[in-house]
Structure formats: structure tokens, C-alpha cells
């Protein structure tokens, strides 16, 4: 069974729930986990937040909002 986007992000962020990643780190960490078109939309959504880095909760919310 395929892991959910939330599970993939949880793996990326690990046990550090307060970690913040920038769009390059997220792209590198998710590149082999989700389809390229979905990844591009996710990274665009991250960059649209205006923050240089995002936390797990924000990244999860953005990824879940992409169809």
C-alpha cells in the first residue's frame, strides 16, 4: 500500500515536529515519493506562503490541498 502524503512528510520531518524546511529541501526529500506534477504544485504552494521555510503542519496542509 502506498504511503499517504502525510506519512511521507512525517518521514521527511522525522521526530523533529518543530523542524522547518525550505522548498529545495522539500523538493529533494519528496522527489522520489510523489509524481513530478504533484511535487511542482506542492513546491509552488510552499513558495506562495511567503515564508522561507515551513513546518510539518503547514507542509501537510498544503500537500493535502493539492489534487
Short mmCIF file of C-alpha atoms in Angstrom, two decimals, residues 9 12-13 20-27 30 34 38-64 66:
data_model
loop_
_atom_site.label_atom_id
_atom_site.label_comp_id
_atom_site.label_asym_id
_atom_site.label_seq_id
_atom_site.Cartn_x
_atom_site.Cartn_y
_atom_site.Cartn_z
CA UNK A 9 6.13 14.24 5.16
CA UNK A 12 10.92 13.60 5.98
CA UNK A 13 10.46 15.67 9.11
CA UNK A 20 11.24 23.82 9.17
CA UNK A 21 12.28 23.02 5.60
CA UNK A 22 12.68 25.30 2.60
CA UNK A 23 11.30 24.46 -0.83
CA UNK A 24 14.60 22.97 -2.08
CA UNK A 25 14.84 20.64 0.92
CA UNK A 26 11.21 19.60 0.44
CA UNK A 27 11.71 19.03 -3.30
CA UNK A 30 9.95 14.27 -1.82
CA UNK A 34 5.25 11.77 -5.31
CA UNK A 38 2.11 16.99 -7.85
CA UNK A 39 5.54 17.87 -6.48
CA UNK A 40 5.67 21.03 -8.62
CA UNK A 41 2.24 22.10 -7.35
CA UNK A 42 3.29 21.38 -3.76
CA UNK A 43 6.51 23.40 -4.07
CA UNK A 44 4.60 26.27 -5.69
CA UNK A 45 2.13 26.22 -2.79
CA UNK A 46 5.00 26.26 -0.28
CA UNK A 47 6.59 29.22 -2.04
CA UNK A 48 3.26 31.06 -2.16
CA UNK A 49 3.16 31.12 1.65
CA UNK A 50 5.84 33.81 1.51
CA UNK A 51 7.79 32.05 4.24
CA UNK A 52 11.32 30.89 3.52
CA UNK A 53 10.64 27.65 5.43
CA UNK A 54 7.56 25.73 6.50
CA UNK A 55 6.81 23.44 9.43
CA UNK A 56 5.29 19.97 9.26
CA UNK A 57 1.73 21.17 9.91
CA UNK A 58 1.87 23.77 7.14
CA UNK A 59 3.53 21.39 4.67
CA UNK A 60 0.95 18.69 5.40
CA UNK A 61 -1.93 21.12 4.94
CA UNK A 62 -0.52 22.36 1.63
CA UNK A 63 0.16 18.87 0.33
CA UNK A 64 -3.30 17.64 1.29
CA UNK A 66 -3.27 19.57 -3.86
#
